[in-house]
């Protein structure tokens, strides 16, 4: 229960788990303010994310593999192998970046094969890698869409061909395998040969070019972290520095679409295609960290600040344009045309995580939490077999339920389809959920920092040999208490993030001493005894969130949040006589806690005016002229200019007895459209 | 001057003009409530539209022809003729609907060759028609993109191929020529052969199919009106009735994109691609009128009502989605992502004009005026050599000046480019301006109705032989007076439209008797003496226009209009210390007249809050939580919920002395971006 007192949740039993490997983290900088914990140092035991990991393993991995087999995307590798062996011409199925979906699935399988208890995943991984490896050219090149008989030449379309993008995802899959099974794995060998080929082709003595879709940059730095080969880092740095110098040809959407308009170091805000911008930024941070290039890190931090302050949805979603999947202008954040692509949410987590490790600033962890709960968790259907691609904040019309065998051609589907013609999101969700434990906690010289609260076991050893062994129990974000039990005595520092919305109200119960928390973190630095428990209480009372006056699209609206969860109103929760579009929030009454989310008091909007030939453009009731001079027309300031007062609108606004006041239920946004066709709003107009 | 008294404008001299032909109107229904005047019955003499007609003739026609010659779109006809004669394979340049641009230019030339004083236009028309005619297949088929060696088969891609769409524009060009030079013209013969071919291919014994882009429907009815051939009307009716029965294949955007989701008779609102929806509706009205099918007309009237009440921008612009150029959901009208395609504005005028003729309802003429001044007039640059394709209502960032030899690949250009890869708008503007006199007035059994006010000569003969000869003088919409001089004595009825915004304030001075006008029209029915003048006074005092509470994207905003003109604020008019996005309108003070538009009182928005790690999601100043409990945060209701009063915001709101109050200039929207890069807003937030 949301309002339960701290500590009443029984600790769930620790599941059987494997401890056979020394699994590296999803991102492994050689240095930084914070050190990520390895995946074998943080194990989710139950709760929100463990449930999703289970569904990911049980359903999503096979779902993705079956779809890609059915559509012939995996067979593209067989056709390429055949072409290499016998010079045959074979067709290519799917988008020119279909290879990357197999690679993202491989990355998900790699993390999962380590984490999970299902030996099947390892077998399937190995079988897929064999087919991939067979398609590699003798010189290391590997792409099923280009460079074989009947297909376009290699690198003949750097703007749109996605060849280096695909190579990047191949390398990331190999890095995941290296960190969970070791660097001698076949996929790692394949990836190293790809990287060597790329160095010869695009390195210091190669062509002055970049790929239209960034991704190779972060992948190469991660491979460098696995192999120690300097040339991978060198090439990544070259790609970062070449971007923005105009090496790509002009395209319809302008050079900003693939960030070729301004060098990374000179840009002040993210722009263009959101996923591209975020992947590039992640790569730039990786390069900046490994080369100790503070100016590069500073540039990306500035871009993050500006982007989050002006170009980010309340959910953490990024990118508002459907046409080119891009960031819009500052403050152009229409909820009903929010693109907020799932992959952009994942890319944002990747970027914020890197910045958190480099700098230790908690705002990055705050945005990660927001984005995980409200974008990443929104995408998959409860069974993990259908996905949102775009994540709108306002659905005006009920969508159609897609058929289970239907490939969606539109990213803007209003109910989760099982697969897409461009299906980047399902495999991206899969690899993120499989490795999500990697984002929970970090360590430094003194101790451990917990950034995300979910039931888990954390066990790590500091550089001085201190063992820290913690068990986190919580039903967060449904429940407000996080209990952290120390299982091995020792002297260390335990740092807990206090989310922005809890600062000033959060309480830490440290062995009976209650501390009120006003800052973004709290650190307990002392000798801990075995078995003692710290309890962090985060106030989840639902709250109104208002919005900067600059965001035209939601002016005069409020949202309701509870803890890290953005809530929403759905038509399926409304009584028959209420239309979602007609609701107006009574902002004078605070939202009330509800086991499913929150209740808010609403009143129907004023009666719509009727069509008239007498006034309004062409008689339309939509626009009205001379409102100030006509007291019968609604004025945008609530009627003040027309001499009206609040009393005219219904008297005592705080009275529960207002004749038309009603209470409606809001639920977590990430669960919307789980109950069939529905309309939905995050931002609700104020009466 | 806007506020000048009625009658002070000297009557401009009547230019030399040709009277050699009996030019039919752009649309010629066989019957209806109102009868359109022929183009030789209404001649624009000076003023807003005559100026634009002159620029169209002098600059735009040659501009379009030169671009299409340069890009090889006209040469596609030569290549097709060559292929027909010698079986050669030739390439095709431009989009698969490039033919239609030549046809729309031909239509513009046909109207202009009649109207204008430039014999060059007739010569160029004839030369182009020769090249077009040479590309016609022996069986009447005519399309340069399909059905010749090296090109796809005829009708192999009905969803996207645009073959019947192109044929429709060819027919409309021929209709224009028939109405200005007679039905024996070579282009008319070409069009009749095309129509006969289409009847064989798609008629009652042909295939059950429609084109993905409507246009052929209205064209065939118009051809029927020229030729009297029933089969043209029959085929048009078939195309209207087949639409919505699912004969087209599934596409990414859904069947609604090309209106194949619901039969025309069953639909209640326009949806999908805006130009397609409007062209189809125009064709449906034409079919309904000629077949006396009241139910079909009723269906389109209902769709118009709903669309205008819920899916139309203040400018009259239609279509809000960039992705698929479509209408959005009800009330989804973001100003900053307004697509509002120029061609959709033209198509809207075509539809409303047909409904006006059929029903006589003035609301259609009101929307025509609004759309002509605020969409159609917005598209061309002052010299008629560059054009907006999309017409946004809010430009957040300054655009780039396109080069004069640059083909724009993006419809969303923020400054008018000279040409587009998909260049439907320039030739559409050209044909509309060349025939715009056709939308000024109509007649019925009793007299004449004037719908649009512009300096012109109107001379027509009623069915009973009564000659009506009028001279309209006005500087409208800059000046408020329209003087109508009767040049031939007679007994008849003169009906004048009173625009919606003038009702209740308009005055008719009828020979010294002043009548206050409260209704949408005023009719003077009496014996008129030669030389007498009626004066209509339309109050152009600038006014605030408010907006229905359902339109999320402009909630809390007002627009300012003056007469039929939507005004806008442009950054180039602001002092250096004011940012357009920071302006907040003081709604308590009425806009003031200004020779260039209007002045409004504004105050800068409240100081933006600063970034803080203490509150707001991830420290962002964009979203703020717990506003109700924190008086330091702006509340969306102006602070009432937080206990603040208006006085806290700066005291007496009506005082001119408010320290931060300023006056800024708004100008007509249609002239925006005429002075180089600029940001712009139509809807301005209220303080």
PDB file of C-alpha atoms in Angstrom, chain A residues 351-558:
ATOM      1  CA  UNK A 351      23.648   9.284 -21.599  1.00  0.00           C
ATOM      2  CA  UNK A 352      22.557  10.225 -18.081  1.00  0.00           C
ATOM      3  CA  UNK A 353      24.183   7.128 -16.631  1.00  0.00           C
ATOM      4  CA  UNK A 354      27.518   8.010 -18.231  1.00  0.00           C
ATOM      5  CA  UNK A 355      27.267  11.572 -16.926  1.00  0.00           C
ATOM      6  CA  UNK A 356      26.353  10.312 -13.464  1.00  0.00           C
ATOM      7  CA  UNK A 357      29.416   8.074 -13.375  1.00  0.00           C
ATOM      8  CA  UNK A 358      31.646  10.870 -14.606  1.00  0.00           C
ATOM      9  CA  UNK A 359      30.365  13.623 -12.327  1.00  0.00           C
ATOM     10  CA  UNK A 360      28.339  12.098  -9.516  1.00  0.00           C
ATOM     11  CA  UNK A 361      25.598  14.735  -9.952  1.00  0.00           C
ATOM     12  CA  UNK A 362      22.295  13.345  -8.762  1.00  0.00           C
ATOM     13  CA  UNK A 363      20.185  15.122 -11.337  1.00  0.00           C
ATOM     14  CA  UNK A 364      21.305  12.486 -13.799  1.00  0.00           C
ATOM     15  CA  UNK A 365      19.994   9.713 -11.565  1.00  0.00           C
ATOM     16  CA  UNK A 366      16.751  11.630 -11.090  1.00  0.00           C
ATOM     17  CA  UNK A 367      16.193  11.747 -14.829  1.00  0.00           C
ATOM     18  CA  UNK A 368      17.139   8.089 -15.198  1.00  0.00           C
ATOM     19  CA  UNK A 369      14.463   7.132 -12.665  1.00  0.00           C
ATOM     20  CA  UNK A 370      11.866   9.333 -14.335  1.00  0.00           C
ATOM     21  CA  UNK A 371      12.668   7.955 -17.765  1.00  0.00           C
ATOM     22  CA  UNK A 372      12.783   4.329 -16.688  1.00  0.00           C
ATOM     23  CA  UNK A 373       9.389   4.466 -14.976  1.00  0.00           C
ATOM     24  CA  UNK A 374       7.621   6.672 -17.480  1.00  0.00           C
ATOM     25  CA  UNK A 375       9.134   5.875 -20.865  1.00  0.00           C
ATOM     26  CA  UNK A 376      10.976   2.554 -20.773  1.00  0.00           C
ATOM     27  CA  UNK A 377       8.354   0.837 -18.586  1.00  0.00           C
ATOM     28  CA  UNK A 378       5.550   2.288 -20.713  1.00  0.00           C
ATOM     29  CA  UNK A 379       6.648   0.623 -23.900  1.00  0.00           C
ATOM     30  CA  UNK A 380       6.105  -3.099 -23.294  1.00  0.00           C
ATOM     31  CA  UNK A 381       2.699  -4.659 -22.847  1.00  0.00           C
ATOM     32  CA  UNK A 382       2.322  -6.570 -19.593  1.00  0.00           C
ATOM     33  CA  UNK A 383       3.243  -9.830 -21.327  1.00  0.00           C
ATOM     34  CA  UNK A 384       6.295  -8.361 -23.051  1.00  0.00           C
ATOM     35  CA  UNK A 385       4.986  -9.275 -26.492  1.00  0.00           C
ATOM     36  CA  UNK A 386       3.895  -5.860 -27.781  1.00  0.00           C
ATOM     37  CA  UNK A 387       5.460  -2.420 -27.549  1.00  0.00           C
ATOM     38  CA  UNK A 388       4.901   1.273 -27.875  1.00  0.00           C
ATOM     39  CA  UNK A 389       7.342   2.916 -30.250  1.00  0.00           C
ATOM     40  CA  UNK A 390       6.119   6.472 -29.661  1.00  0.00           C
ATOM     41  CA  UNK A 391       4.864   7.418 -26.201  1.00  0.00           C
ATOM     42  CA  UNK A 392       2.263  10.128 -26.516  1.00  0.00           C
ATOM     43  CA  UNK A 393       1.163  12.090 -23.449  1.00  0.00           C
ATOM     44  CA  UNK A 394      -2.329  12.675 -24.799  1.00  0.00           C
ATOM     45  CA  UNK A 395      -4.395  10.216 -26.797  1.00  0.00           C
ATOM     46  CA  UNK A 396      -7.460  11.958 -28.197  1.00  0.00           C
ATOM     47  CA  UNK A 397      -9.119   9.074 -29.983  1.00  0.00           C
ATOM     48  CA  UNK A 398      -9.375   5.413 -29.104  1.00  0.00           C
ATOM     49  CA  UNK A 399      -6.933   3.278 -31.009  1.00  0.00           C
ATOM     50  CA  UNK A 400      -7.445   0.006 -32.781  1.00  0.00           C
ATOM     51  CA  UNK A 401      -6.164  -3.222 -31.217  1.00  0.00           C
ATOM     52  CA  UNK A 402      -3.431  -4.495 -33.547  1.00  0.00           C
ATOM     53  CA  UNK A 403      -3.618  -8.130 -34.606  1.00  0.00           C
ATOM     54  CA  UNK A 404      -1.080 -10.435 -32.984  1.00  0.00           C
ATOM     55  CA  UNK A 405       0.440 -11.261 -36.384  1.00  0.00           C
ATOM     56  CA  UNK A 406       0.445  -7.704 -37.647  1.00  0.00           C
ATOM     57  CA  UNK A 407       3.547  -5.711 -38.484  1.00  0.00           C
ATOM     58  CA  UNK A 408       2.788  -2.104 -37.658  1.00  0.00           C
ATOM     59  CA  UNK A 409       3.879   0.325 -40.320  1.00  0.00           C
ATOM     60  CA  UNK A 410       3.239   3.346 -38.128  1.00  0.00           C
ATOM     61  CA  UNK A 411       5.329   4.410 -35.170  1.00  0.00           C
ATOM     62  CA  UNK A 412       2.371   6.350 -33.813  1.00  0.00           C
ATOM     63  CA  UNK A 413       0.199   3.340 -32.997  1.00  0.00           C
ATOM     64  CA  UNK A 414      -2.132   4.103 -30.128  1.00  0.00           C
ATOM     65  CA  UNK A 415      -2.151   0.547 -28.797  1.00  0.00           C
ATOM     66  CA  UNK A 416       0.961  -1.563 -28.450  1.00  0.00           C
ATOM     67  CA  UNK A 417       1.597  -3.603 -31.636  1.00  0.00           C
ATOM     68  CA  UNK A 418       3.575  -6.864 -31.502  1.00  0.00           C
ATOM     69  CA  UNK A 419       6.131  -5.738 -34.089  1.00  0.00           C
ATOM     70  CA  UNK A 420       7.028  -2.909 -36.414  1.00  0.00           C
ATOM     71  CA  UNK A 421       8.445  -2.616 -39.895  1.00  0.00           C
ATOM     72  CA  UNK A 422      11.060  -0.453 -38.181  1.00  0.00           C
ATOM     73  CA  UNK A 423      11.313  -2.407 -34.975  1.00  0.00           C
ATOM     74  CA  UNK A 424      14.117  -0.773 -33.068  1.00  0.00           C
ATOM     75  CA  UNK A 425      12.241  -0.453 -29.787  1.00  0.00           C
ATOM     76  CA  UNK A 426      11.466  -4.063 -28.746  1.00  0.00           C
ATOM     77  CA  UNK A 427      15.081  -5.224 -28.832  1.00  0.00           C
ATOM     78  CA  UNK A 428      16.219  -1.994 -27.222  1.00  0.00           C
ATOM     79  CA  UNK A 429      13.779  -2.583 -24.348  1.00  0.00           C
ATOM     80  CA  UNK A 430      15.027  -6.167 -24.117  1.00  0.00           C
ATOM     81  CA  UNK A 431      18.695  -5.252 -23.758  1.00  0.00           C
ATOM     82  CA  UNK A 432      17.873  -2.519 -21.251  1.00  0.00           C
ATOM     83  CA  UNK A 433      15.716  -4.697 -19.011  1.00  0.00           C
ATOM     84  CA  UNK A 434      18.288  -7.512 -19.129  1.00  0.00           C
ATOM     85  CA  UNK A 435      20.985  -5.163 -17.818  1.00  0.00           C
ATOM     86  CA  UNK A 436      18.913  -2.817 -15.669  1.00  0.00           C
ATOM     87  CA  UNK A 437      20.526  -3.953 -12.421  1.00  0.00           C
ATOM     88  CA  UNK A 438      23.601  -2.144 -13.673  1.00  0.00           C
ATOM     89  CA  UNK A 439      21.920   1.225 -13.092  1.00  0.00           C
ATOM     90  CA  UNK A 440      20.979   0.675  -9.452  1.00  0.00           C
ATOM     91  CA  UNK A 441      24.128   1.482  -7.512  1.00  0.00           C
ATOM     92  CA  UNK A 442      27.746   2.585  -7.716  1.00  0.00           C
ATOM     93  CA  UNK A 443      30.735   2.711  -5.422  1.00  0.00           C
ATOM     94  CA  UNK A 444      33.630   5.036  -4.747  1.00  0.00           C
ATOM     95  CA  UNK A 445      36.613   4.884  -2.425  1.00  0.00           C
ATOM     96  CA  UNK A 446      34.482   5.304   0.678  1.00  0.00           C
ATOM     97  CA  UNK A 447      31.376   3.305   0.026  1.00  0.00           C
ATOM     98  CA  UNK A 448      28.282   2.639  -1.994  1.00  0.00           C
ATOM     99  CA  UNK A 449      25.745   4.986  -3.580  1.00  0.00           C
ATOM    100  CA  UNK A 450      22.235   3.718  -4.198  1.00  0.00           C
ATOM    101  CA  UNK A 451      20.570   5.591  -7.046  1.00  0.00           C
ATOM    102  CA  UNK A 452      17.502   3.507  -7.823  1.00  0.00           C
ATOM    103  CA  UNK A 453      15.294   1.803  -5.247  1.00  0.00           C
ATOM    104  CA  UNK A 454      14.151  -1.705  -6.014  1.00  0.00           C
ATOM    105  CA  UNK A 455      14.450  -4.968  -4.043  1.00  0.00           C
ATOM    106  CA  UNK A 456      17.956  -6.225  -4.572  1.00  0.00           C
ATOM    107  CA  UNK A 457      21.100  -7.639  -3.081  1.00  0.00           C
ATOM    108  CA  UNK A 458      24.188  -5.466  -3.367  1.00  0.00           C
ATOM    109  CA  UNK A 459      27.575  -6.923  -2.547  1.00  0.00           C
ATOM    110  CA  UNK A 460      30.790  -5.250  -3.537  1.00  0.00           C
ATOM    111  CA  UNK A 461      34.325  -4.769  -2.292  1.00  0.00           C
ATOM    112  CA  UNK A 462      35.956  -1.375  -2.040  1.00  0.00           C
ATOM    113  CA  UNK A 463      39.485  -0.773  -3.205  1.00  0.00           C
ATOM    114  CA  UNK A 464      40.704  -0.996   0.399  1.00  0.00           C
ATOM    115  CA  UNK A 465      39.135  -4.446   0.732  1.00  0.00           C
ATOM    116  CA  UNK A 466      36.066  -3.388   2.672  1.00  0.00           C
ATOM    117  CA  UNK A 467      33.170  -5.682   1.827  1.00  0.00           C
ATOM    118  CA  UNK A 468      29.806  -4.031   1.602  1.00  0.00           C
ATOM    119  CA  UNK A 469      26.859  -6.420   1.593  1.00  0.00           C
ATOM    120  CA  UNK A 470      23.405  -4.873   1.560  1.00  0.00           C
ATOM    121  CA  UNK A 471      19.879  -6.129   1.085  1.00  0.00           C
ATOM    122  CA  UNK A 472      17.301  -3.634  -0.163  1.00  0.00           C
ATOM    123  CA  UNK A 473      13.633  -4.354   0.532  1.00  0.00           C
ATOM    124  CA  UNK A 474      10.853  -2.137  -0.705  1.00  0.00           C
ATOM    125  CA  UNK A 475       7.603  -2.088  -2.608  1.00  0.00           C
ATOM    126  CA  UNK A 476       8.581   1.276  -4.074  1.00  0.00           C
ATOM    127  CA  UNK A 477       7.177   2.978  -6.086  1.00  0.00           C
ATOM    128  CA  UNK A 478       3.906   1.629  -4.663  1.00  0.00           C
ATOM    129  CA  UNK A 479       5.205   1.845  -1.134  1.00  0.00           C
ATOM    130  CA  UNK A 480       7.179   4.707   0.375  1.00  0.00           C
ATOM    131  CA  UNK A 481       9.697   2.876   2.534  1.00  0.00           C
ATOM    132  CA  UNK A 482      13.054   1.567   1.454  1.00  0.00           C
ATOM    133  CA  UNK A 483      14.702  -0.731   4.019  1.00  0.00           C
ATOM    134  CA  UNK A 484      18.423  -1.316   3.630  1.00  0.00           C
ATOM    135  CA  UNK A 485      19.844  -4.107   5.745  1.00  0.00           C
ATOM    136  CA  UNK A 486      23.586  -4.375   6.330  1.00  0.00           C
ATOM    137  CA  UNK A 487      24.576  -8.008   6.129  1.00  0.00           C
ATOM    138  CA  UNK A 488      28.301  -7.655   6.778  1.00  0.00           C
ATOM    139  CA  UNK A 489      29.698  -5.407   9.472  1.00  0.00           C
ATOM    140  CA  UNK A 490      32.168  -2.736   8.400  1.00  0.00           C
ATOM    141  CA  UNK A 491      33.089   0.901   8.247  1.00  0.00           C
ATOM    142  CA  UNK A 492      31.969   2.585   5.049  1.00  0.00           C
ATOM    143  CA  UNK A 493      29.796   5.333   3.638  1.00  0.00           C
ATOM    144  CA  UNK A 494      26.295   4.616   2.405  1.00  0.00           C
ATOM    145  CA  UNK A 495      24.855   7.318   0.155  1.00  0.00           C
ATOM    146  CA  UNK A 496      21.189   7.360  -0.763  1.00  0.00           C
ATOM    147  CA  UNK A 497      19.642   9.517  -3.458  1.00  0.00           C
ATOM    148  CA  UNK A 498      16.720  11.656  -2.281  1.00  0.00           C
ATOM    149  CA  UNK A 499      14.574  12.259  -5.366  1.00  0.00           C
ATOM    150  CA  UNK A 500      13.809  15.921  -6.091  1.00  0.00           C
ATOM    151  CA  UNK A 501      10.117  15.508  -5.216  1.00  0.00           C
ATOM    152  CA  UNK A 502      10.925  14.059  -1.796  1.00  0.00           C
ATOM    153  CA  UNK A 503      13.473  16.631  -0.692  1.00  0.00           C
ATOM    154  CA  UNK A 504      12.212  18.457   2.362  1.00  0.00           C
ATOM    155  CA  UNK A 505       9.841  15.632   3.245  1.00  0.00           C
ATOM    156  CA  UNK A 506      12.035  12.541   3.147  1.00  0.00           C
ATOM    157  CA  UNK A 507      13.091  10.966   6.402  1.00  0.00           C
ATOM    158  CA  UNK A 508      15.940   8.608   7.149  1.00  0.00           C
ATOM    159  CA  UNK A 509      15.489   6.342  10.149  1.00  0.00           C
ATOM    160  CA  UNK A 510      19.055   5.476  11.074  1.00  0.00           C
ATOM    161  CA  UNK A 511      18.823   3.087  13.988  1.00  0.00           C
ATOM    162  CA  UNK A 512      15.993   5.010  15.583  1.00  0.00           C
ATOM    163  CA  UNK A 513      17.404   8.441  14.842  1.00  0.00           C
ATOM    164  CA  UNK A 514      15.150  10.203  12.340  1.00  0.00           C
ATOM    165  CA  UNK A 515      16.816  12.671   9.998  1.00  0.00           C
ATOM    166  CA  UNK A 516      14.809  14.978   7.775  1.00  0.00           C
ATOM    167  CA  UNK A 517      16.392  15.167   4.367  1.00  0.00           C
ATOM    168  CA  UNK A 518      16.543  18.442   2.484  1.00  0.00           C
ATOM    169  CA  UNK A 519      19.298  17.654   0.056  1.00  0.00           C
ATOM    170  CA  UNK A 520      19.602  15.524  -3.050  1.00  0.00           C
ATOM    171  CA  UNK A 521      21.586  12.852  -1.234  1.00  0.00           C
ATOM    172  CA  UNK A 522      22.154  11.652   2.294  1.00  0.00           C
ATOM    173  CA  UNK A 523      25.321   9.919   3.339  1.00  0.00           C
ATOM    174  CA  UNK A 524      25.721   7.784   6.441  1.00  0.00           C
ATOM    175  CA  UNK A 525      29.418   7.357   7.096  1.00  0.00           C
ATOM    176  CA  UNK A 526      30.210   5.149  10.110  1.00  0.00           C
ATOM    177  CA  UNK A 527      30.821   1.692  11.429  1.00  0.00           C
ATOM    178  CA  UNK A 528      27.883  -0.536  10.515  1.00  0.00           C
ATOM    179  CA  UNK A 529      26.933  -3.624  12.515  1.00  0.00           C
ATOM    180  CA  UNK A 530      25.787  -6.809  10.861  1.00  0.00           C
ATOM    181  CA  UNK A 531      22.012  -7.004  10.654  1.00  0.00           C
ATOM    182  CA  UNK A 532      21.176  -3.392  11.252  1.00  0.00           C
ATOM    183  CA  UNK A 533      18.643  -1.739   8.986  1.00  0.00           C
ATOM    184  CA  UNK A 534      18.339   1.820   7.702  1.00  0.00           C
ATOM    185  CA  UNK A 535      14.952   2.966   6.539  1.00  0.00           C
ATOM    186  CA  UNK A 536      14.430   5.713   3.987  1.00  0.00           C
ATOM    187  CA  UNK A 537      10.910   7.126   3.851  1.00  0.00           C
ATOM    188  CA  UNK A 538       9.970   8.868   0.598  1.00  0.00           C
ATOM    189  CA  UNK A 539       6.672  10.720   0.651  1.00  0.00           C
ATOM    190  CA  UNK A 540       4.563   9.421  -2.242  1.00  0.00           C
ATOM    191  CA  UNK A 541       1.575  11.646  -1.559  1.00  0.00           C
ATOM    192  CA  UNK A 542       0.295  12.547  -5.013  1.00  0.00           C
ATOM    193  CA  UNK A 543       1.128  16.091  -6.038  1.00  0.00           C
ATOM    194  CA  UNK A 544       0.185  18.551  -8.694  1.00  0.00           C
ATOM    195  CA  UNK A 545       2.945  19.443 -11.096  1.00  0.00           C
ATOM    196  CA  UNK A 546       2.721  22.757 -12.856  1.00  0.00           C
ATOM    197  CA  UNK A 547       4.527  23.785 -15.935  1.00  0.00           C
ATOM    198  CA  UNK A 548       6.605  26.621 -17.171  1.00  0.00           C
ATOM    199  CA  UNK A 549       4.560  29.314 -18.827  1.00  0.00           C
ATOM    200  CA  UNK A 550       6.727  28.951 -21.939  1.00  0.00           C
ATOM    201  CA  UNK A 551       5.315  25.575 -22.893  1.00  0.00           C
ATOM    202  CA  UNK A 552       2.404  26.719 -25.025  1.00  0.00           C
ATOM    203  CA  UNK A 553       0.968  23.282 -25.558  1.00  0.00           C
ATOM    204  CA  UNK A 554       0.056  22.668 -21.904  1.00  0.00           C
ATOM    205  CA  UNK A 555      -0.463  26.197 -20.646  1.00  0.00           C
ATOM    206  CA  UNK A 556      -3.186  26.246 -18.011  1.00  0.00           C
ATOM    207  CA  UNK A 557      -2.808  22.544 -17.312  1.00  0.00           C
ATOM    208  CA  UNK A 558      -1.492  20.518 -14.411  1.00  0.00           C
TER     209      UNK A 558
END
